[in-house]
Structures are given as C-alpha cells and as structure tokens.
Amino acid sequence: MGRDEMIISKTDLQGRLTYANRTFMRVANFSEIQLLGQNHNIIRHPSMPRGVFYGLWKTLKSGQEFFGFVKNTTADGNYYWVFANITPDVINGKTVGYYSVRRTPPKESIEVIKKIYQQMSEKERHADRKQAPELSWNWMVNTVEREQGMSYEQYVLDLYKRYR
C-alpha cells in the first residue's frame, strides 16, 4: 500500500462488512464478494493481542473514535500493518455501524508497537482466557500513561506522526 493510499471500510453494528474500497480488496487480496457480509475479523492476524480489539470495541461502544496500529492478514496468508482510525457511523443520533480509514504506518512506529503487543500477548497467555483481553488492554493503557505521561490515544497518534 502506498504512503498516501487509504483502506476504507464500513461495517454494521456487529462488525460485518458493508463496504470495502478497492485499495482494501487489493491489499488484503480479497474480492468484494469474499468480503461483504463477512465479519471484519476475517483479516485479523492471529498474532494480534486480543486486548487491542477489547479496547477498540470498548472505545467505539462509548461513542468515541479509536486510533491504533493493527496487523492484518491477507487472503493468501501474508500480512500488512495499518494505522487505523475507526469511528461510529451515527445517523439521527443513533449509531448504525462503523467507518474505518486505515493508512500505512511508519516502519519505526511498527517496531515500537510490536514490542508492546508482544508484552500484551504474553500477559494474555498467562491470564484466564475470558479476562485476558481486558487485562492486557488495561496493562497497556496504564503502562503508556505511567511511562509516557499521556493517554493511549495521544501516544498512538504521536507515534504515528513522529515518524511520518
């Protein structure tokens, strides 16, 4: 994916894809027929900590937009990283779905976030399966606040912009 290209998708409230732009289809190596109606997690890479998605859904369900780095898988088993901005799609005051714009993240940002995600995954491996996502998300948010002196959202935005 080129630096100035964007992957755009829309989902319903359950996370089923209702729209995928051509860049999404090309990068993920899926056809429109293969994507539409499928849960967005069809592209979730298995190495991603579940805590990231816990935080994503917690943020979206509170009506806020989510920013984060996500490793996705392609139809042929490869992977790609994105910097995602996901927002609730609100019509007449009611959330009807979600809108996502994803960009190519700087390589330096990915190297930093990979270390954090490895620690999150390690926490998840040693925790109760049901509680692991919340535990790893809270660990990451608290660690960022303590060590960086800023919120998770500020941190990932700074990490993206710093190397852009």
PDB file of C-alpha atoms in Angstrom:
ATOM      1  CA  MET A   1       0.000   0.000   0.000  1.00  0.00           C
ATOM      2  CA  GLY A   2       1.355   3.383  -0.946  1.00  0.00           C
ATOM      3  CA  ARG A   3       2.043   6.006   1.694  1.00  0.00           C
ATOM      4  CA  ASP A   4      -0.859   8.192   0.567  1.00  0.00           C
ATOM      5  CA  GLU A   5      -3.349   5.392  -0.091  1.00  0.00           C
ATOM      6  CA  MET A   6      -6.154   4.654   2.335  1.00  0.00           C
ATOM      7  CA  ILE A   7      -8.047   1.483   3.084  1.00  0.00           C
ATOM      8  CA  ILE A   8     -11.678   2.337   3.754  1.00  0.00           C
ATOM      9  CA  SER A   9     -14.417   0.084   5.032  1.00  0.00           C
ATOM     10  CA  LYS A  10     -17.806   0.257   6.696  1.00  0.00           C
ATOM     11  CA  THR A  11     -19.448  -2.290   8.952  1.00  0.00           C
ATOM     12  CA  ASP A  12     -22.785  -2.795  10.624  1.00  0.00           C
ATOM     13  CA  LEU A  13     -23.124  -2.849  14.412  1.00  0.00           C
ATOM     14  CA  GLN A  14     -21.984  -6.482  14.577  1.00  0.00           C
ATOM     15  CA  GLY A  15     -18.807  -5.762  12.604  1.00  0.00           C
ATOM     16  CA  ARG A  16     -19.987  -7.295   9.308  1.00  0.00           C
ATOM     17  CA  LEU A  17     -18.514  -5.560   6.288  1.00  0.00           C
ATOM     18  CA  THR A  18     -20.970  -3.489   4.270  1.00  0.00           C
ATOM     19  CA  TYR A  19     -18.382  -1.620   2.178  1.00  0.00           C
ATOM     20  CA  ALA A  20     -14.736  -2.141   1.190  1.00  0.00           C
ATOM     21  CA  ASN A  21     -12.847   0.153  -1.160  1.00  0.00           C
ATOM     22  CA  ARG A  22     -10.646  -1.140  -3.967  1.00  0.00           C
ATOM     23  CA  THR A  23      -7.455  -0.473  -2.010  1.00  0.00           C
ATOM     24  CA  PHE A  24      -8.739  -2.728   0.792  1.00  0.00           C
ATOM     25  CA  MET A  25      -9.526  -5.507  -1.689  1.00  0.00           C
ATOM     26  CA  ARG A  26      -6.157  -5.187  -3.432  1.00  0.00           C
ATOM     27  CA  VAL A  27      -4.036  -5.049  -0.263  1.00  0.00           C
ATOM     28  CA  ALA A  28      -5.937  -7.825   1.559  1.00  0.00           C
ATOM     29  CA  ASN A  29      -6.182  -9.889  -1.643  1.00  0.00           C
ATOM     30  CA  PHE A  30      -9.918 -10.489  -1.197  1.00  0.00           C
ATOM     31  CA  SER A  31     -12.679  -9.869  -3.727  1.00  0.00           C
ATOM     32  CA  GLU A  32     -15.723  -7.800  -2.861  1.00  0.00           C
ATOM     33  CA  ILE A  33     -17.849 -10.971  -2.824  1.00  0.00           C
ATOM     34  CA  GLN A  34     -15.445 -12.584  -0.341  1.00  0.00           C
ATOM     35  CA  LEU A  35     -15.560  -9.560   1.988  1.00  0.00           C
ATOM     36  CA  LEU A  36     -19.064  -8.128   2.053  1.00  0.00           C
ATOM     37  CA  GLY A  37     -21.238  -9.694   4.728  1.00  0.00           C
ATOM     38  CA  GLN A  38     -18.212 -11.192   6.492  1.00  0.00           C
ATOM     39  CA  ASN A  39     -17.128 -10.099   9.940  1.00  0.00           C
ATOM     40  CA  HIS A  40     -14.274  -7.593   9.738  1.00  0.00           C
ATOM     41  CA  ASN A  41     -12.172 -10.023  11.760  1.00  0.00           C
ATOM     42  CA  ILE A  42     -11.747 -12.053   8.546  1.00  0.00           C
ATOM     43  CA  ILE A  43      -8.492 -10.081   8.202  1.00  0.00           C
ATOM     44  CA  ARG A  44      -7.432 -10.263  11.870  1.00  0.00           C
ATOM     45  CA  HIS A  45      -3.903 -11.599  12.164  1.00  0.00           C
ATOM     46  CA  PRO A  46      -3.612 -14.329  14.817  1.00  0.00           C
ATOM     47  CA  SER A  47      -0.586 -12.657  16.430  1.00  0.00           C
ATOM     48  CA  MET A  48      -2.586  -9.542  17.337  1.00  0.00           C
ATOM     49  CA  PRO A  49      -3.286  -9.313  21.070  1.00  0.00           C
ATOM     50  CA  ARG A  50      -6.996  -9.679  21.755  1.00  0.00           C
ATOM     51  CA  GLY A  51      -6.694  -6.774  24.172  1.00  0.00           C
ATOM     52  CA  VAL A  52      -6.336  -4.338  21.272  1.00  0.00           C
ATOM     53  CA  PHE A  53      -9.765  -5.382  19.992  1.00  0.00           C
ATOM     54  CA  TYR A  54     -11.184  -5.254  23.505  1.00  0.00           C
ATOM     55  CA  GLY A  55     -10.040  -1.616  23.666  1.00  0.00           C
ATOM     56  CA  LEU A  56     -11.302  -0.918  20.165  1.00  0.00           C
ATOM     57  CA  TRP A  57     -14.834  -2.138  20.953  1.00  0.00           C
ATOM     58  CA  LYS A  58     -14.869  -0.518  24.388  1.00  0.00           C
ATOM     59  CA  THR A  59     -13.942   2.812  22.789  1.00  0.00           C
ATOM     60  CA  LEU A  60     -16.448   2.535  19.931  1.00  0.00           C
ATOM     61  CA  LYS A  61     -19.316   1.455  22.171  1.00  0.00           C
ATOM     62  CA  SER A  62     -18.725   4.547  24.303  1.00  0.00           C
ATOM     63  CA  GLY A  63     -19.295   6.630  21.150  1.00  0.00           C
ATOM     64  CA  GLN A  64     -15.649   7.628  20.749  1.00  0.00           C
ATOM     65  CA  GLU A  65     -13.318   7.135  17.809  1.00  0.00           C
ATOM     66  CA  PHE A  66     -10.478   4.628  18.044  1.00  0.00           C
ATOM     67  CA  PHE A  67      -6.907   5.020  16.813  1.00  0.00           C
ATOM     68  CA  GLY A  68      -4.458   2.147  16.738  1.00  0.00           C
ATOM     69  CA  PHE A  69      -1.910   0.026  14.931  1.00  0.00           C
ATOM     70  CA  VAL A  70      -3.271  -3.248  13.578  1.00  0.00           C
ATOM     71  CA  LYS A  71      -1.598  -6.201  11.894  1.00  0.00           C
ATOM     72  CA  ASN A  72      -3.932  -7.779   9.342  1.00  0.00           C
ATOM     73  CA  THR A  73      -3.721 -10.971   7.337  1.00  0.00           C
ATOM     74  CA  THR A  74      -4.300 -11.318   3.607  1.00  0.00           C
ATOM     75  CA  ALA A  75      -6.320 -13.985   1.805  1.00  0.00           C
ATOM     76  CA  ASP A  76      -3.088 -15.705   0.759  1.00  0.00           C
ATOM     77  CA  GLY A  77      -1.580 -15.778   4.260  1.00  0.00           C
ATOM     78  CA  ASN A  78       0.666 -12.727   4.118  1.00  0.00           C
ATOM     79  CA  TYR A  79       0.223  -9.745   6.414  1.00  0.00           C
ATOM     80  CA  TYR A  80       0.260  -5.966   6.438  1.00  0.00           C
ATOM     81  CA  TRP A  81       0.219  -3.299   9.143  1.00  0.00           C
ATOM     82  CA  VAL A  82      -2.130  -0.326   9.228  1.00  0.00           C
ATOM     83  CA  PHE A  83      -2.720   2.727  11.358  1.00  0.00           C
ATOM     84  CA  ALA A  84      -6.478   2.639  11.865  1.00  0.00           C
ATOM     85  CA  ASN A  85      -8.986   5.356  12.681  1.00  0.00           C
ATOM     86  CA  ILE A  86     -12.412   3.859  13.369  1.00  0.00           C
ATOM     87  CA  THR A  87     -15.459   5.978  14.126  1.00  0.00           C
ATOM     88  CA  PRO A  88     -19.082   5.265  14.918  1.00  0.00           C
ATOM     89  CA  ASP A  89     -21.386   5.949  11.949  1.00  0.00           C
ATOM     90  CA  VAL A  90     -24.167   7.990  13.540  1.00  0.00           C
ATOM     91  CA  ILE A  91     -27.484   8.829  11.851  1.00  0.00           C
ATOM     92  CA  ASN A  92     -30.113  10.883  13.688  1.00  0.00           C
ATOM     93  CA  GLY A  93     -28.238  10.409  16.958  1.00  0.00           C
ATOM     94  CA  LYS A  94     -28.107   6.622  16.656  1.00  0.00           C
ATOM     95  CA  THR A  95     -25.033   4.521  15.882  1.00  0.00           C
ATOM     96  CA  VAL A  96     -25.809   2.390  12.826  1.00  0.00           C
ATOM     97  CA  GLY A  97     -22.347   0.997  12.143  1.00  0.00           C
ATOM     98  CA  TYR A  98     -18.682   1.891  11.977  1.00  0.00           C
ATOM     99  CA  TYR A  99     -16.461   3.620   9.450  1.00  0.00           C
ATOM    100  CA  SER A 100     -12.751   2.823   9.232  1.00  0.00           C
ATOM    101  CA  VAL A 101      -9.907   4.603   7.465  1.00  0.00           C
ATOM    102  CA  ARG A 102      -6.519   2.886   7.539  1.00  0.00           C
ATOM    103  CA  ARG A 103      -3.165   4.221   6.401  1.00  0.00           C
ATOM    104  CA  THR A 104       0.327   2.816   6.010  1.00  0.00           C
ATOM    105  CA  PRO A 105       2.149   3.287   9.309  1.00  0.00           C
ATOM    106  CA  PRO A 106       5.808   4.294   9.507  1.00  0.00           C
ATOM    107  CA  LYS A 107       8.133   1.303   9.946  1.00  0.00           C
ATOM    108  CA  GLU A 108       9.675   2.892  13.039  1.00  0.00           C
ATOM    109  CA  SER A 109       6.244   3.078  14.688  1.00  0.00           C
ATOM    110  CA  ILE A 110       5.626  -0.597  13.965  1.00  0.00           C
ATOM    111  CA  GLU A 111       8.911  -1.581  15.611  1.00  0.00           C
ATOM    112  CA  VAL A 112       7.849   0.245  18.787  1.00  0.00           C
ATOM    113  CA  ILE A 113       4.283  -1.097  18.837  1.00  0.00           C
ATOM    114  CA  LYS A 114       5.380  -4.692  18.119  1.00  0.00           C
ATOM    115  CA  LYS A 115       7.267  -4.743  21.414  1.00  0.00           C
ATOM    116  CA  ILE A 116       4.198  -3.517  23.291  1.00  0.00           C
ATOM    117  CA  TYR A 117       1.958  -6.048  21.534  1.00  0.00           C
ATOM    118  CA  GLN A 118       4.375  -8.865  22.364  1.00  0.00           C
ATOM    119  CA  GLN A 119       4.100  -7.935  26.036  1.00  0.00           C
ATOM    120  CA  MET A 120       0.305  -7.788  25.773  1.00  0.00           C
ATOM    121  CA  SER A 121       0.233 -11.231  24.155  1.00  0.00           C
ATOM    122  CA  GLU A 122       2.461 -12.586  26.905  1.00  0.00           C
ATOM    123  CA  LYS A 123       0.087 -11.214  29.560  1.00  0.00           C
ATOM    124  CA  GLU A 124      -2.828 -12.840  27.720  1.00  0.00           C
ATOM    125  CA  ARG A 125      -1.083 -16.230  27.603  1.00  0.00           C
ATOM    126  CA  HIS A 126      -0.721 -16.235  31.390  1.00  0.00           C
ATOM    127  CA  ALA A 127      -4.224 -14.975  32.208  1.00  0.00           C
ATOM    128  CA  ASP A 128      -7.668 -16.518  32.324  1.00  0.00           C
ATOM    129  CA  ARG A 129      -8.826 -16.697  28.678  1.00  0.00           C
ATOM    130  CA  LYS A 130     -12.023 -14.758  29.323  1.00  0.00           C
ATOM    131  CA  GLN A 131     -10.323 -11.991  31.311  1.00  0.00           C
ATOM    132  CA  ALA A 132      -7.140 -11.813  29.219  1.00  0.00           C
ATOM    133  CA  PRO A 133      -8.233  -9.156  26.678  1.00  0.00           C
ATOM    134  CA  GLU A 134      -9.361  -6.692  29.346  1.00  0.00           C
ATOM    135  CA  LEU A 135      -6.287  -7.404  31.452  1.00  0.00           C
ATOM    136  CA  SER A 136      -3.815  -6.830  28.604  1.00  0.00           C
ATOM    137  CA  TRP A 137      -5.635  -3.685  27.412  1.00  0.00           C
ATOM    138  CA  ASN A 138      -5.635  -2.190  30.899  1.00  0.00           C
ATOM    139  CA  TRP A 139      -1.972  -3.119  31.358  1.00  0.00           C
ATOM    140  CA  MET A 140      -1.049  -1.364  28.105  1.00  0.00           C
ATOM    141  CA  VAL A 141      -3.106   1.775  28.830  1.00  0.00           C
ATOM    142  CA  ASN A 142      -1.669   2.053  32.350  1.00  0.00           C
ATOM    143  CA  THR A 143       1.892   1.415  31.148  1.00  0.00           C
ATOM    144  CA  VAL A 144       1.619   4.094  28.453  1.00  0.00           C
ATOM    145  CA  GLU A 145       0.199   6.601  30.939  1.00  0.00           C
ATOM    146  CA  ARG A 146       2.883   5.822  33.521  1.00  0.00           C
ATOM    147  CA  GLU A 147       5.898   5.643  31.179  1.00  0.00           C
ATOM    148  CA  GLN A 148       4.923   8.166  28.502  1.00  0.00           C
ATOM    149  CA  GLY A 149       2.833  10.565  30.578  1.00  0.00           C
ATOM    150  CA  MET A 150      -0.017  10.587  28.080  1.00  0.00           C
ATOM    151  CA  SER A 151      -3.181   8.723  27.193  1.00  0.00           C
ATOM    152  CA  TYR A 152      -3.203   5.723  24.871  1.00  0.00           C
ATOM    153  CA  GLU A 153      -4.846   7.818  22.136  1.00  0.00           C
ATOM    154  CA  GLN A 154      -2.267  10.601  22.455  1.00  0.00           C
ATOM    155  CA  TYR A 155       0.525   8.035  22.418  1.00  0.00           C
ATOM    156  CA  VAL A 156      -0.510   6.207  19.245  1.00  0.00           C
ATOM    157  CA  LEU A 157      -1.221   9.476  17.432  1.00  0.00           C
ATOM    158  CA  ASP A 158       2.191  10.783  18.497  1.00  0.00           C
ATOM    159  CA  LEU A 159       3.857   7.523  17.482  1.00  0.00           C
ATOM    160  CA  TYR A 160       2.230   7.709  14.046  1.00  0.00           C
ATOM    161  CA  LYS A 161       3.063  11.395  13.472  1.00  0.00           C
ATOM    162  CA  ARG A 162       6.591  11.239  14.920  1.00  0.00           C
ATOM    163  CA  TYR A 163       7.921   9.078  12.089  1.00  0.00           C
ATOM    164  CA  ARG A 164       5.595  10.183   9.297  1.00  0.00           C
TER     165      ARG A 164
END
